[in-house]
Short mmCIF file of C-alpha atoms in Angstrom, two decimals:
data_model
loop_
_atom_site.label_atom_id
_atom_site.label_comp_id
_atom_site.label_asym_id
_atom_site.label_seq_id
_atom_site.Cartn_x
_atom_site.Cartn_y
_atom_site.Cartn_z
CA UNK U 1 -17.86 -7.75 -9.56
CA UNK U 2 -16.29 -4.80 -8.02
CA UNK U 3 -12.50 -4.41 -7.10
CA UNK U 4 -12.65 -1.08 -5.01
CA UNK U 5 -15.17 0.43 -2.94
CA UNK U 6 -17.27 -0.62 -0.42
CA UNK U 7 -19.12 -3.98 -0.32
CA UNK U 8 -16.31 -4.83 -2.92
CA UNK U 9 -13.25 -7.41 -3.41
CA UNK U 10 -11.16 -5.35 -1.64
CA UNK U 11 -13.41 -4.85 1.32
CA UNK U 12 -14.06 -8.54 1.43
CA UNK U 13 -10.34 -8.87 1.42
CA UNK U 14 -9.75 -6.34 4.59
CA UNK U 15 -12.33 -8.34 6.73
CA UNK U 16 -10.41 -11.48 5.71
CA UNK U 17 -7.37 -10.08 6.79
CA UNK U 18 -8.77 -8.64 9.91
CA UNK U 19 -9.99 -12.26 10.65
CA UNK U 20 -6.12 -13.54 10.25
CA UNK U 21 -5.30 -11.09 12.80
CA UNK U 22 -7.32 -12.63 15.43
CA UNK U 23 -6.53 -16.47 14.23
CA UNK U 24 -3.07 -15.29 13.62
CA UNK U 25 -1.44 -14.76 16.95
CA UNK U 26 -3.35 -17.20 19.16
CA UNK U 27 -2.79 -19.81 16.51
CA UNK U 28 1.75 -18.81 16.81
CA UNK U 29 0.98 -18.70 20.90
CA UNK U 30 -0.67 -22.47 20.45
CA UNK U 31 2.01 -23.38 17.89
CA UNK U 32 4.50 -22.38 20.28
CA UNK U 33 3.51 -24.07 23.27
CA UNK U 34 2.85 -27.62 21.29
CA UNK U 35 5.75 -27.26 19.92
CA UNK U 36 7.62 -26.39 23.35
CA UNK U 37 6.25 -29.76 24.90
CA UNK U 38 7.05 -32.07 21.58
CA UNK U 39 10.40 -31.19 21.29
CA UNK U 40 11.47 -31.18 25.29
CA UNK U 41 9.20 -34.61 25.29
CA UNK U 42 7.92 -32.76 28.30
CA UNK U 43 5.30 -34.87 30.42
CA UNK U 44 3.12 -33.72 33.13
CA UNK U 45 1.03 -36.03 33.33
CA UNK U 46 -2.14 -34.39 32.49
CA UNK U 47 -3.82 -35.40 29.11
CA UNK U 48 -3.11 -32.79 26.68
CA UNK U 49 0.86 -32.72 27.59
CA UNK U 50 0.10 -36.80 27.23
CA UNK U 51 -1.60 -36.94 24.48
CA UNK U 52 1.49 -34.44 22.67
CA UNK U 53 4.13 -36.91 23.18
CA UNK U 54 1.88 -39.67 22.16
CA UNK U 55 1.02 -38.00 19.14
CA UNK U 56 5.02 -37.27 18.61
CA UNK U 57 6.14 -41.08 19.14
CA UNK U 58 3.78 -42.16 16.40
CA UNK U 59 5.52 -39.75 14.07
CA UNK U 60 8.37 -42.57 13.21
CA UNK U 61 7.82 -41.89 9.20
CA UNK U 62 8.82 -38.47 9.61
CA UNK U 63 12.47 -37.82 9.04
CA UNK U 64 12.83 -34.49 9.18
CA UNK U 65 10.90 -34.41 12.90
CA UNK U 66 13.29 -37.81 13.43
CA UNK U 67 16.42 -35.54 12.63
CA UNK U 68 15.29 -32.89 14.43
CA UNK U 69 14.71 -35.30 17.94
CA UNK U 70 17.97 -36.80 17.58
CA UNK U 71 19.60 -33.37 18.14
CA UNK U 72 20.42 -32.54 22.08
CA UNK U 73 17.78 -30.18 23.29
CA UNK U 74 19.48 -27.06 23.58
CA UNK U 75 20.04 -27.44 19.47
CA UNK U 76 16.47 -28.32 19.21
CA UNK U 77 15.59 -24.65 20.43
CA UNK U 78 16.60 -23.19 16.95
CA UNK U 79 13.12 -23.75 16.03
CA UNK U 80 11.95 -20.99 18.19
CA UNK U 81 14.19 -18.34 16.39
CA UNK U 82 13.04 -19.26 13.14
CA UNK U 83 9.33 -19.55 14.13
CA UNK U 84 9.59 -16.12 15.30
CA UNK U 85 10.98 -14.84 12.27
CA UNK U 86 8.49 -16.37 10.36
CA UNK U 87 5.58 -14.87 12.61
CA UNK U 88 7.46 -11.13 12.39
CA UNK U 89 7.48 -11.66 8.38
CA UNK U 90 3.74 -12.83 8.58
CA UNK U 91 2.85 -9.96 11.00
CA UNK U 92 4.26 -7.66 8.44
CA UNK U 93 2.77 -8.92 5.55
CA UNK U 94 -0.93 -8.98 7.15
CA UNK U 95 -0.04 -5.58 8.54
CA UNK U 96 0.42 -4.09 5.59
CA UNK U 97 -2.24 -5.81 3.24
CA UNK U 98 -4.65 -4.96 5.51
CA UNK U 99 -3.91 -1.06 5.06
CA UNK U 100 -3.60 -1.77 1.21
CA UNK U 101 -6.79 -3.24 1.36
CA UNK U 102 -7.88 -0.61 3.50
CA UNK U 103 -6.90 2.19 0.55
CA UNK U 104 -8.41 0.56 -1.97
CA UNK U 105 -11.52 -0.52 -0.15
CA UNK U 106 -11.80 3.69 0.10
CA UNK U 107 -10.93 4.17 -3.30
CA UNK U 108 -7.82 4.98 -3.17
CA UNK U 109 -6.14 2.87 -5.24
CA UNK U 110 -3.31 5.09 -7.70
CA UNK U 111 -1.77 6.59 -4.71
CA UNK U 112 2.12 6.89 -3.97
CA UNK U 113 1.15 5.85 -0.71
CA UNK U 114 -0.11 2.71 -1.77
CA UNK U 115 3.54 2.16 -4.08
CA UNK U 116 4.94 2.48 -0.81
CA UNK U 117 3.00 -0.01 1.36
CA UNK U 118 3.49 -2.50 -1.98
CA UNK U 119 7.40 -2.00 -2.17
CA UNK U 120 7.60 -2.80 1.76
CA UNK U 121 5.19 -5.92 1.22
CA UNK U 122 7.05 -6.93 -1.23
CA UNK U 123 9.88 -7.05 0.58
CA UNK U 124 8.46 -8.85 3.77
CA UNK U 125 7.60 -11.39 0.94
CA UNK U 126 10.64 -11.98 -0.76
CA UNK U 127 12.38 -12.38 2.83
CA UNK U 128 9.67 -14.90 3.52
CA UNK U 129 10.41 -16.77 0.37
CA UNK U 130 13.99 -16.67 1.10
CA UNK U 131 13.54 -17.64 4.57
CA UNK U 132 11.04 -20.51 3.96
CA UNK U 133 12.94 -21.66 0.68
CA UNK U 134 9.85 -21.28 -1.20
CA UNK U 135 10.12 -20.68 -4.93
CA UNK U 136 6.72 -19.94 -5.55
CA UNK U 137 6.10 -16.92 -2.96
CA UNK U 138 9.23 -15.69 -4.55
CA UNK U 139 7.68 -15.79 -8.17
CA UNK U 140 4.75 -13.92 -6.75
CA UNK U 141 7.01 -11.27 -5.42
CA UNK U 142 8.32 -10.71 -8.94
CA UNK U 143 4.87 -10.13 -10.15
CA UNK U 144 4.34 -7.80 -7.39
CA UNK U 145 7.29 -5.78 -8.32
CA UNK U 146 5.74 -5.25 -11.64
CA UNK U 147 2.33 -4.65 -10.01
CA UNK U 148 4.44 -1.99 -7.97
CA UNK U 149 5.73 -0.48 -10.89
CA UNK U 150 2.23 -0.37 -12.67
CA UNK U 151 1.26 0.95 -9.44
CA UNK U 152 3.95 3.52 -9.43
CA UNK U 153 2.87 4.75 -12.68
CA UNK U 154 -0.83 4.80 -12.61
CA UNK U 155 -0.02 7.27 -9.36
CA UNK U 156 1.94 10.01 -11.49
CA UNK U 157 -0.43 9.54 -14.03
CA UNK U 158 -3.06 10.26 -11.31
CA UNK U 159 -1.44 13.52 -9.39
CA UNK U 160 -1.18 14.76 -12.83
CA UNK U 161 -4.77 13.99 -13.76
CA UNK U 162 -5.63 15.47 -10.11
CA UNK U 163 -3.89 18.71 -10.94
CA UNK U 164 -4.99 19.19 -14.33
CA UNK U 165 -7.64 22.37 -13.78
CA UNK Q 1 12.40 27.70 -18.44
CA UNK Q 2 8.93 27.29 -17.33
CA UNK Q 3 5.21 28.78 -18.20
CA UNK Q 4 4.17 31.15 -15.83
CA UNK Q 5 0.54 31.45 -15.30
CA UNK Q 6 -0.91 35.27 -14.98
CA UNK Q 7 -4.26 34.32 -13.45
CA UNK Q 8 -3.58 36.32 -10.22
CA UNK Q 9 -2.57 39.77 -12.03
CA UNK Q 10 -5.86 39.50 -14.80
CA UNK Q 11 -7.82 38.84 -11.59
CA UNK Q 12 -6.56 41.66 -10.06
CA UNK Q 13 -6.75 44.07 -13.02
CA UNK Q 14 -10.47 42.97 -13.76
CA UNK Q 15 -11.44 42.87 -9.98
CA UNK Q 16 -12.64 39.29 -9.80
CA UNK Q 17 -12.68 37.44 -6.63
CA UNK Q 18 -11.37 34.04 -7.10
CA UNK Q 19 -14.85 32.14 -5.58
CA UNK Q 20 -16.77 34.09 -8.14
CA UNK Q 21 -14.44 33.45 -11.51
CA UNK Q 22 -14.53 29.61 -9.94
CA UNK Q 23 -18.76 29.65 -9.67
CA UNK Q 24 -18.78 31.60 -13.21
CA UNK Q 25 -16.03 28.63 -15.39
CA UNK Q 26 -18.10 26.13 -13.37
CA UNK Q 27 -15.09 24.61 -11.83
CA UNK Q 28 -14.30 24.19 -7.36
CA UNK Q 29 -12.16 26.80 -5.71
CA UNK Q 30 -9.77 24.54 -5.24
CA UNK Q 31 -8.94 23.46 -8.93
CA UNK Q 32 -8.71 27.29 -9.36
CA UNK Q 33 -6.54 28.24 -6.37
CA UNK Q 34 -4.20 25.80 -8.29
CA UNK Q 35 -4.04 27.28 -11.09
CA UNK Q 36 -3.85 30.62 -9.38
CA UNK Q 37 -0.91 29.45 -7.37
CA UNK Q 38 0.92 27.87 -10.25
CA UNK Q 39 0.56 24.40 -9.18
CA UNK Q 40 -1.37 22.79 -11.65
CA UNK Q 41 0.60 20.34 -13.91
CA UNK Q 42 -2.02 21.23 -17.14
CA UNK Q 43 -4.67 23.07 -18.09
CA UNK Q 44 -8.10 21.97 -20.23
CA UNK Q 45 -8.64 23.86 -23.14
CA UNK Q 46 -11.94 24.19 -21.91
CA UNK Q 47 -10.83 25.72 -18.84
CA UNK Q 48 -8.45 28.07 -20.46
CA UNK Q 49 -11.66 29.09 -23.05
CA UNK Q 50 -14.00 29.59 -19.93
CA UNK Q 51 -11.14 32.16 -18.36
CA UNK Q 52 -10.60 34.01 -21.48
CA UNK Q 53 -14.51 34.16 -21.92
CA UNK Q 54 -15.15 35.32 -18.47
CA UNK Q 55 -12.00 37.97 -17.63
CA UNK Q 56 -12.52 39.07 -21.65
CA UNK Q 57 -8.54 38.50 -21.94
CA UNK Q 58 -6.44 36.19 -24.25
CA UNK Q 59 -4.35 32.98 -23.69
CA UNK Q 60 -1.48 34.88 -24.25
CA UNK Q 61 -2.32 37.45 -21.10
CA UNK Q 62 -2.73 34.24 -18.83
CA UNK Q 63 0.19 32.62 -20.00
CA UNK Q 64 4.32 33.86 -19.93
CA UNK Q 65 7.38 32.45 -20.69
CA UNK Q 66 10.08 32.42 -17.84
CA UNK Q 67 13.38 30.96 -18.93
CA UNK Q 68 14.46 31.18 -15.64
CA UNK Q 69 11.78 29.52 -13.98
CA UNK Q 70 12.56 25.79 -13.16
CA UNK Q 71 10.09 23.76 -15.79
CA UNK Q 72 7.20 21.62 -15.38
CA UNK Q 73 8.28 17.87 -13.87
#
């Protein structure tokens, strides 16, 4: 299998994130709007506002979305804020595998550009991790600061192969 | 301190244009403006062999100490 170049991993892996691009924000703007109607317990009449609620009553076995509905409604909208964030952090992190994808799909892969984009995506990650309490995304962003410093290496390494005459 | 490389001067004493020395030490005009301009970080021994061979000089001529000159990072 190849890992960089065309008709590789890495090109398979652009087109992938391209693809989240186009689910991604349709998919927030749906999120938002369901979740806009299930936590206002807003009715009007028609079946898909119906059909929300309904689906929301049901949800007795759920405490957290239990907790969450016995808050008054201007308490509830903290959900928004947080979704947002969230979708920024996501935004970034597609944003900038997609252009790391994009290197390395051109062969570019021990570049200091490329240690940059990784340091930044790094960051967007551990912020998610922190933000979504999720220990796992933050033992991935470890790895990826070693990756980073590989990275960082291979790239001096590589301007001083590059200038070697 | 730094190593100074003398390309330019031996080019100019022996009246070699620098797209002919690169076709002749088979290397691109680019790799050889770098070492012209002092910007390369090393040098092949092969390269340095193919110079000597074609300007008929010595490693010595292409290369000078400079104690002043800020070294190599």
């Amino acid at each position: 299998m190849r890992y960089f170049g065309h008709k590789s991993l890495s090109s398979i892996l652009y087109r992938l994130t391209q693809a989240g691009w186009i689910l991604m924000i349709p998919g927030v703007l749906a999120l938002c709007t369901l979740l806009f109607f299930a936590l206002f317990q807003i009715d009007l009449g028609d079946p898909i506002t119906s059909g929300i609620n309904g689906e929301c009553a049901k949800m007795t076995h759920d405490q957290d979305w239990q907790e969450m509905m016995s808050m008054p409604p201007l308490a509830r909208t903290v959900v928004f804020p947080y979704l947002f964030l969230v979708t920024f952090l996501l935004v970034q992190i597609l944003r900038k595998s997609q252009s790391l994808f994009d290197n390395f799909r051109n062969n570019s892969v021990f570049r200091t550009a490329n240690v940059r984009i990784l340091s930044n995506l790094n960051k967007y990650m551990i912020a998610l991790a922190v933000v979504t309490f999720n220990p796992a995304t933050l033992l991935v962003c470890l790895i990826l600061m070693l990756v980073t410093e590989i990275l960082k290496d291979g790239s001096t390494l590589q301007d001083e192969l590059d200038l070697t005459v | 301190m730094g190593i100074v490389f003398r390309l330019d001067r031996m080019m100019a004493d022996r009246k070699m244009p620098l797209n002919e020395l690169a076709r002749r030490i088979d290397i691109t005009d680019a790799n050889l403006s770098i070492l012209k301009t002092g910007k390369a970080k090393a040098v092949r021994i092969a390269t340095l062999e193919a110079i000597c061979r074609e300007l008929n000089c010595q490693p010595g001529d292409l290369l000078e100490y400079d104690p002043d000159k800020p070294p190599a990072e």
